[in-house]
Short mmCIF file of C-alpha atoms in Angstrom, two decimals:
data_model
loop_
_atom_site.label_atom_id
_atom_site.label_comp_id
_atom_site.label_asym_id
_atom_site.label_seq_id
_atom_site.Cartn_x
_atom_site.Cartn_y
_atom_site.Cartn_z
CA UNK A 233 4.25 19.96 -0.32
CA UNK A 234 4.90 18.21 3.21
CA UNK A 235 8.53 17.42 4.15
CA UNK A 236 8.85 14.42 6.52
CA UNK A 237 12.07 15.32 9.09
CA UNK A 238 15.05 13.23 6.95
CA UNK A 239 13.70 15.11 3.86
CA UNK A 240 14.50 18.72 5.48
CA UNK A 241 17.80 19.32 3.58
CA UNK A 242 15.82 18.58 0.37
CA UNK A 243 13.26 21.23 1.59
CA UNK A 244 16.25 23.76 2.04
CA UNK A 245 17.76 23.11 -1.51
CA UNK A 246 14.07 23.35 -3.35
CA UNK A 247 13.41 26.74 -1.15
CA UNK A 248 16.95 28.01 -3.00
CA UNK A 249 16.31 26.89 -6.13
CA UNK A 250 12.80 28.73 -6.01
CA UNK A 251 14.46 31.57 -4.93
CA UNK A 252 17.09 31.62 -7.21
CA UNK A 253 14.34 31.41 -10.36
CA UNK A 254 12.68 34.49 -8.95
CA UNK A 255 15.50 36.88 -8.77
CA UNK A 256 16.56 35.45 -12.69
CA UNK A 257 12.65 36.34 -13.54
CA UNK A 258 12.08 39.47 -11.69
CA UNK A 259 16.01 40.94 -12.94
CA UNK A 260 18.55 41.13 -15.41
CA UNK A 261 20.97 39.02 -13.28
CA UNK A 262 22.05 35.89 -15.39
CA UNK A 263 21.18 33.56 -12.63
CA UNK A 264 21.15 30.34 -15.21
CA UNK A 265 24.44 28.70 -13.66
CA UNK A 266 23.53 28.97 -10.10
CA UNK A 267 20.27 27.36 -10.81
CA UNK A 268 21.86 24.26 -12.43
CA UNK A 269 24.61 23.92 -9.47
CA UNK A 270 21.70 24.08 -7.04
CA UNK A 271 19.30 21.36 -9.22
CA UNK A 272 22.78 19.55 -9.36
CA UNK A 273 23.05 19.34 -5.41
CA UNK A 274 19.44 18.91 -4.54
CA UNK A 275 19.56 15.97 -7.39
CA UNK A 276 22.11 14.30 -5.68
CA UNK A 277 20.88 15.10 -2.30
CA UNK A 278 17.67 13.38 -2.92
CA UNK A 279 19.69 9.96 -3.82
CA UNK A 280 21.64 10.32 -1.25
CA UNK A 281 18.45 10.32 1.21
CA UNK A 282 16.47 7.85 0.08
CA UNK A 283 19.23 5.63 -1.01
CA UNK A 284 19.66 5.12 2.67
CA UNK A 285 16.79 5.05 3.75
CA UNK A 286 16.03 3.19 7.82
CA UNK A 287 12.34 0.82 8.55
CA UNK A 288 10.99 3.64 10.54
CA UNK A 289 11.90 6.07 7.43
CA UNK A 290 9.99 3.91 5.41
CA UNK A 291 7.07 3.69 7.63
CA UNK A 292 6.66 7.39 7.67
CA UNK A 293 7.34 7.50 4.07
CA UNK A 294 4.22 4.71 3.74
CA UNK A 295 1.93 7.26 5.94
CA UNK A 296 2.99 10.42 3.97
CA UNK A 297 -0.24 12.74 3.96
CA UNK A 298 0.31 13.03 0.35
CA UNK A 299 0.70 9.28 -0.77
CA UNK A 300 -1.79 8.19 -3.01
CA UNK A 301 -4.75 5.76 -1.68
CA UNK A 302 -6.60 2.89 -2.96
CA UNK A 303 -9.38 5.20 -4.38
CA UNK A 304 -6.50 7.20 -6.34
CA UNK A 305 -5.30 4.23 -7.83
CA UNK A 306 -8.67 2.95 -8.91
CA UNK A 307 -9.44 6.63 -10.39
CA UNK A 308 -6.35 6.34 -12.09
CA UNK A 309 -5.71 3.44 -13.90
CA UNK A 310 -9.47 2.27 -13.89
CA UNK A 311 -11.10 6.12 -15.41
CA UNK A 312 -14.77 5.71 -15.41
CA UNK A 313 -14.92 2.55 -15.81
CA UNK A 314 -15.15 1.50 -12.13
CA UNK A 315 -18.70 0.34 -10.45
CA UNK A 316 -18.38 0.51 -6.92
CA UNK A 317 -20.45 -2.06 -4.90
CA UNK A 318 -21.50 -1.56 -1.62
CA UNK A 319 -22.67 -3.47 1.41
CA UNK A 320 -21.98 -6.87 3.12
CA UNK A 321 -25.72 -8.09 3.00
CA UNK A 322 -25.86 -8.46 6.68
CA UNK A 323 -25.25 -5.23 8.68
CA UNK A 324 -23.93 -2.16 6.41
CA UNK A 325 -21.45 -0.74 4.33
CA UNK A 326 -18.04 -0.27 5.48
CA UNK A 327 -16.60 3.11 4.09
CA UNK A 328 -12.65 1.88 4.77
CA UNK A 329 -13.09 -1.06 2.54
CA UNK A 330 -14.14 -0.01 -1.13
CA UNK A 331 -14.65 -2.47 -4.00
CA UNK A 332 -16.39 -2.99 -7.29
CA UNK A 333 -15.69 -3.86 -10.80
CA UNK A 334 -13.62 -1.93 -13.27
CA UNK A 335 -11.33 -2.33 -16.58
CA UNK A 336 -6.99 -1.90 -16.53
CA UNK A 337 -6.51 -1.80 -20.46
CA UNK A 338 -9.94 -3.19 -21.53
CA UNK A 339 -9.48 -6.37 -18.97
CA UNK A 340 -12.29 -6.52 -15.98
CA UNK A 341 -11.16 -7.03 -12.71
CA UNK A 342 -12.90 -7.06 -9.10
CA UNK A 343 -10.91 -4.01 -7.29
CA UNK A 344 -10.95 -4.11 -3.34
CA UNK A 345 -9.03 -2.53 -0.82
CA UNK A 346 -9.16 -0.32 2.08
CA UNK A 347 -9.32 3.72 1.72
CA UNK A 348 -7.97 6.32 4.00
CA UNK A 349 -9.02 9.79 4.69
CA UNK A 350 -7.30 13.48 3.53
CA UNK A 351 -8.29 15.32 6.31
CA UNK A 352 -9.92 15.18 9.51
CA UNK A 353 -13.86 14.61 8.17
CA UNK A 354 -12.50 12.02 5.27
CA UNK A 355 -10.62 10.36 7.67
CA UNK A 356 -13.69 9.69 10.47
CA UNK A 357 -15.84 8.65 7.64
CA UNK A 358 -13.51 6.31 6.55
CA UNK A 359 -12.45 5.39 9.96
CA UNK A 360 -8.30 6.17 9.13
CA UNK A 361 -8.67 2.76 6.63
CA UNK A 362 -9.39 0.88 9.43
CA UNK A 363 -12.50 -1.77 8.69
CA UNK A 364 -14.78 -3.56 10.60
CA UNK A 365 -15.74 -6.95 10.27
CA UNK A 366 -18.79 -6.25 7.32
CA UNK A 367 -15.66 -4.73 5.59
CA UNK A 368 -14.30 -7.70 5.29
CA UNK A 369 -17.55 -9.72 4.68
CA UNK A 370 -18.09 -7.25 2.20
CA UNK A 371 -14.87 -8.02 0.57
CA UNK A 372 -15.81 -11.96 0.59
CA UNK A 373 -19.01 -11.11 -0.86
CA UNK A 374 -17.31 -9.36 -3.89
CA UNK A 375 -14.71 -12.06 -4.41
CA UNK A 376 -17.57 -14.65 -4.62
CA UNK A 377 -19.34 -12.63 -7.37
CA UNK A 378 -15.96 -12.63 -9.03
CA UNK A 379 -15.46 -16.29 -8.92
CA UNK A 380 -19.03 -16.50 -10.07
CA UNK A 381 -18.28 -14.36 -13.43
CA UNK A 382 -14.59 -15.71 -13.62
CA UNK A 383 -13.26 -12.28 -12.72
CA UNK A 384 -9.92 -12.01 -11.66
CA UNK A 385 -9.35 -9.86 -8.72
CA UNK A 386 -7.21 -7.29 -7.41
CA UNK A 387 -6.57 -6.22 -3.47
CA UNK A 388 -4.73 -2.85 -2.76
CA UNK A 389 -3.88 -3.00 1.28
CA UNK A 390 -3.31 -0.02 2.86
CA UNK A 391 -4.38 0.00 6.49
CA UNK A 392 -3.17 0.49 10.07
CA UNK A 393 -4.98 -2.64 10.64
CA UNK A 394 -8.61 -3.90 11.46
CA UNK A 395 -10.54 -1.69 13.81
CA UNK A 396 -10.22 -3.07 17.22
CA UNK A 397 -13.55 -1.37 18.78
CA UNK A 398 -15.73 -3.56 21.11
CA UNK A 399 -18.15 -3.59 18.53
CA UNK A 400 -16.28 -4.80 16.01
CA UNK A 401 -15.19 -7.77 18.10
CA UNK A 402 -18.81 -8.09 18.92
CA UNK A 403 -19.85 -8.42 15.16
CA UNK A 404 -17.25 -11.36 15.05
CA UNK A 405 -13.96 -9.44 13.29
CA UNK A 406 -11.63 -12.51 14.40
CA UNK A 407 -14.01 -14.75 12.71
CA UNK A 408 -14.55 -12.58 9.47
CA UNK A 409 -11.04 -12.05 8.64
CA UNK A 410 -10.06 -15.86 9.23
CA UNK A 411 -12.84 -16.72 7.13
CA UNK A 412 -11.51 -14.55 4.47
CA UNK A 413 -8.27 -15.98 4.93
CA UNK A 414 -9.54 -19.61 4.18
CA UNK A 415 -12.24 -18.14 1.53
CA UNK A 416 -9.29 -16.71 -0.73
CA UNK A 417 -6.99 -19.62 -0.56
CA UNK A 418 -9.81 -21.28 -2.54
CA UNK A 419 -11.09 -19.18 -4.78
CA UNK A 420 -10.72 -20.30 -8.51
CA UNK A 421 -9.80 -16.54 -10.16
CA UNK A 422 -6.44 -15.12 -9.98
CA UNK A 423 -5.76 -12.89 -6.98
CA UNK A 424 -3.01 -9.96 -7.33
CA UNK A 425 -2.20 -8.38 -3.63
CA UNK A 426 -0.11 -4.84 -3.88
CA UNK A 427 0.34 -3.43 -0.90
CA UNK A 428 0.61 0.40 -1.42
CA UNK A 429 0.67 1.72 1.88
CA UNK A 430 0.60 0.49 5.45
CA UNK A 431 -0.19 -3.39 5.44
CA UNK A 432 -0.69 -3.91 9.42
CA UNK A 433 -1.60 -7.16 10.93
CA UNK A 434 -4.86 -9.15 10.49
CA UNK A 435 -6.46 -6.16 8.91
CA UNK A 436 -4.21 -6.50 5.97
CA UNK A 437 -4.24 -10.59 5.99
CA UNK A 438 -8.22 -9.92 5.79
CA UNK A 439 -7.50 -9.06 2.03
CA UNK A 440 -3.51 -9.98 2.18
CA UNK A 441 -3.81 -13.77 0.34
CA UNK A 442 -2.82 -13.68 -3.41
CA UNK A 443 -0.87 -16.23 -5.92
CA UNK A 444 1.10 -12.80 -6.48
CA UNK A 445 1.76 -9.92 -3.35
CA UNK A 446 3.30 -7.00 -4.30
CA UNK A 447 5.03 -4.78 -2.67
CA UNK A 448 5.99 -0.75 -3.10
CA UNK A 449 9.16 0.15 -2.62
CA UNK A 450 8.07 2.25 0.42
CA UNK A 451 6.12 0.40 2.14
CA UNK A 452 5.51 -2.26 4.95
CA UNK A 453 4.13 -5.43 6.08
CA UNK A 454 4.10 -7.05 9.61
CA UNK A 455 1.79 -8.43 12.51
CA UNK A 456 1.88 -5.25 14.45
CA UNK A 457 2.80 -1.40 13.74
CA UNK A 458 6.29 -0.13 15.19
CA UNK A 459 4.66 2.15 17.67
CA UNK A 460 2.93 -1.01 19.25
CA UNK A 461 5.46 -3.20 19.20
CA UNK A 462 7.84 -0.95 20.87
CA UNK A 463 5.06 0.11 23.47
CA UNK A 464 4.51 -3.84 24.42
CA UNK A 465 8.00 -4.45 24.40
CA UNK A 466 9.67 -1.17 26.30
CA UNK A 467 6.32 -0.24 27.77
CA UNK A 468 7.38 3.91 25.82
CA UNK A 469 6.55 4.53 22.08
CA UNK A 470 10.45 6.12 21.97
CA UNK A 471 11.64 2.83 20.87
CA UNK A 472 9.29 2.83 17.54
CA UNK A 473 12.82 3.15 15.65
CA UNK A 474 14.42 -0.04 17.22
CA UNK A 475 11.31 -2.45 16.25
CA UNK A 476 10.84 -1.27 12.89
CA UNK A 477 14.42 -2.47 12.14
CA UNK A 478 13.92 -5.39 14.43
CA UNK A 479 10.25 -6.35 12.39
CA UNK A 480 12.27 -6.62 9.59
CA UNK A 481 8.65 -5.02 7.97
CA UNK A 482 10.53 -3.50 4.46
CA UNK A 483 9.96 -4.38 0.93
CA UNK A 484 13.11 -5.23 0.88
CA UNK A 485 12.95 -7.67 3.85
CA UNK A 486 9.37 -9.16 3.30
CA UNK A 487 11.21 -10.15 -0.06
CA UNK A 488 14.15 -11.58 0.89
CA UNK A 489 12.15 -13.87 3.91
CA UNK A 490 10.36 -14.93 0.59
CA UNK A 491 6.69 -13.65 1.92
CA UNK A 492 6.04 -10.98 -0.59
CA UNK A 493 6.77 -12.21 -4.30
CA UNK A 494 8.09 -8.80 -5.59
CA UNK A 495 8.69 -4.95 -5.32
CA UNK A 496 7.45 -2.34 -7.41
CA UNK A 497 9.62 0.38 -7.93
CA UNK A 498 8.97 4.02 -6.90
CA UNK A 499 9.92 7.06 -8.45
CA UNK A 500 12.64 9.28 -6.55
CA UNK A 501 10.99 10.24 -3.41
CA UNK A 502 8.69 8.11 -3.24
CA UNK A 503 4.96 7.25 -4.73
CA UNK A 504 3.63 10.86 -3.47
CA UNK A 505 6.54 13.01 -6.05
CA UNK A 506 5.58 11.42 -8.88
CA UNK A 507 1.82 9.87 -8.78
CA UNK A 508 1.03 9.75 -12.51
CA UNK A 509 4.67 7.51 -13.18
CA UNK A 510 3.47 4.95 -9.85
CA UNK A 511 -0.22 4.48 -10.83
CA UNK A 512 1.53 3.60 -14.49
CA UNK A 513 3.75 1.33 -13.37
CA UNK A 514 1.02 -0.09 -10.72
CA UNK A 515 -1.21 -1.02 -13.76
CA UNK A 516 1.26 -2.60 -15.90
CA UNK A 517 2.72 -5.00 -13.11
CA UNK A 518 -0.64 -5.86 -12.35
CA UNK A 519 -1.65 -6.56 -16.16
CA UNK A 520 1.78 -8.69 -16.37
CA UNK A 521 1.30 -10.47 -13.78
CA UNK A 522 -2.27 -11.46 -14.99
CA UNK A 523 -1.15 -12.65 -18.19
CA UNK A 524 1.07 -14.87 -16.68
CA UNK A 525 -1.63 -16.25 -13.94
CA UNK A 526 -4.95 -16.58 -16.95
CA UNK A 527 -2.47 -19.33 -18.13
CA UNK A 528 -3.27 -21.49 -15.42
CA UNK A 529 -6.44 -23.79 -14.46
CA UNK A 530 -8.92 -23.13 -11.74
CA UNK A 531 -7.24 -26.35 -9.64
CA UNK A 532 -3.75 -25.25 -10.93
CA UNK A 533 -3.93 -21.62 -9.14
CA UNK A 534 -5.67 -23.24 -5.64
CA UNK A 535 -2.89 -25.87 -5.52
CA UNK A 536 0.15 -23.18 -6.52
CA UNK A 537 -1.05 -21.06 -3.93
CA UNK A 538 -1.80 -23.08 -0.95
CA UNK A 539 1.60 -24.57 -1.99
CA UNK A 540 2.94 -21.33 -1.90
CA UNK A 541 1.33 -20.48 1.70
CA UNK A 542 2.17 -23.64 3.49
CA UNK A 543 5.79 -23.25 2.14
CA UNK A 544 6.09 -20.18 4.22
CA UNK A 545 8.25 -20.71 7.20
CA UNK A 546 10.00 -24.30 6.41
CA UNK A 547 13.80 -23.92 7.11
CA UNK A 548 16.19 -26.84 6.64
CA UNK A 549 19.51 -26.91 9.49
#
């Protein structure tokens, strides 16, 4: 288990309570009330820490080494049941952005979203989540082969944003993710959006436009990363702390500026402590908000949602 810093005193009191059972296993000392005043403490520890949690504590908590990606998810809720597609027709297949078809409780949906790596080689194959412009294409492609079918579909975002290489912006990434942009706020098949990790920028816009986006409780959602903002703004990455809070990038936040349309709940330190209770609780939001979006007409989801995107912004003095 990895410990992010404002989770050390949690370390400490697990460390003790590990302890503690060893010496009641390996003697005769009754060590039985100790253990429960320590669980007590580390209990109450825990909701005191992430109870309070800051923007940039939630950003680290969103790139915790041990927080489940898109593929988990899929593996998860979809079993074997999920066909992954590959390729955008035109160049090559993009290993950050996965998709394909696969069944939540007998239903079929179209699955995309962008995958991270778990350690150094995973992560260079899938180039840290971060796609390039037949990523996106190849997203487009599978959302017009769910249209096709009447598929509904389902994007997981979870990236650092688009890759910004020159030959990416060669291959025409502006273009590809704008495209996507206008191609989903068309399409006639209900579109779910959770954002389960990081959802940075364009690169999460590219797959970002939904009649419902979801949020996890841990995550975040904004035109540029802390560390970037802070290094255009102060010219120093020290500052990261100061533009998360002023990004206003949280579930929480996103919610209340009425750009996200809910938060999912995580367990008790986060998605990472308790996967099998998140990817639960992932499916079934997903599945009710489906049964709520089927109800509607082809026209009656494109008008809702471009309703629902040009909305965005309007204040009254």
């Amino acid at each position: 288990m990895e410990y992010l810093d404002f989770e050390l005193p949690i370390k400490e009191l697990e460390e003790q309570l590990s302890k503690c059972r060893v010496i009641g296993e390996e003697s005769d000392v009754d060590v039985t009330e100790t253990c429960k005043q320590i669980d007590k403490k580390l209990t109450q520890t825990k909701k005191e820490i992430y109870k309070n949690l800051t923007a940039w504590q939630r950003v680290q908590l969103s790139r915790h080494p041990s927080r489940p990606y898109t593929l988990d998810y899929v593996r998860a809720i979809c079993g074997d049941t999920f066909l992954e597609l590959h390729g955008d027709r035109t160049v090559k297949d993009d290993k950050a952005m996965i998709g394909g078809l696969g069944k939540i409780d007998g239903q079929s949906f179209m699955i995309i979203g962008q995958q991270k790596g778990y350690n150094t080689k995973t992560r260079q194959y899938r180039n840290f989540g971060m796609a390039n412009p037949e990523g996106y294409r190849k997203a487009l492609r599978l959302m017009k082969m769910a249209e096709k079918f009447g598929i509904p579909v389902v994007c997981l975002v979870d990236t650092p944003g688009a890759y910004p290489g020159i030959e990416a912006e060669e291959r025409g990434q502006g273009e590809a993710i704008a495209r996507n942009i206008m191609e989903m706020t068309r399409l006639k098949v209900p579109i779910i959006v959770v954002i389960i990790g990081e959802g940075a920028s364009g690169g999460a816009l590219g797959i970002g436009v939904g009649d419902r986006v979801l949020m996890l409780e841990n995550t975040w959602y904004s035109v540029i990363s802390p560390e970037s903002c802070s290094s255009i703004l102060w010219r120093s990455w020290e500052y990261k702390e100061q533009a998360a809070e002023a990004l206003k990038l949280t579930a929480k936040d996103m919610k209340k500026l009425h750009l996200v349309d809910d938060i999912i709940k995580e367990p008790l330190g986060g998605a990472h402590s308790d996967r099998e209770s998140t990817f639960k609780t992932v499916a079934q939001v997903i599945l009710e908000n489906y049964e709520e979006l089927k109800k509607l007409s082809p026209e009656e989801l494109v008008e809702e949602r471009m309703e629902k995107y040009a909305s965005m912004g309007v204040f009254k003095n």
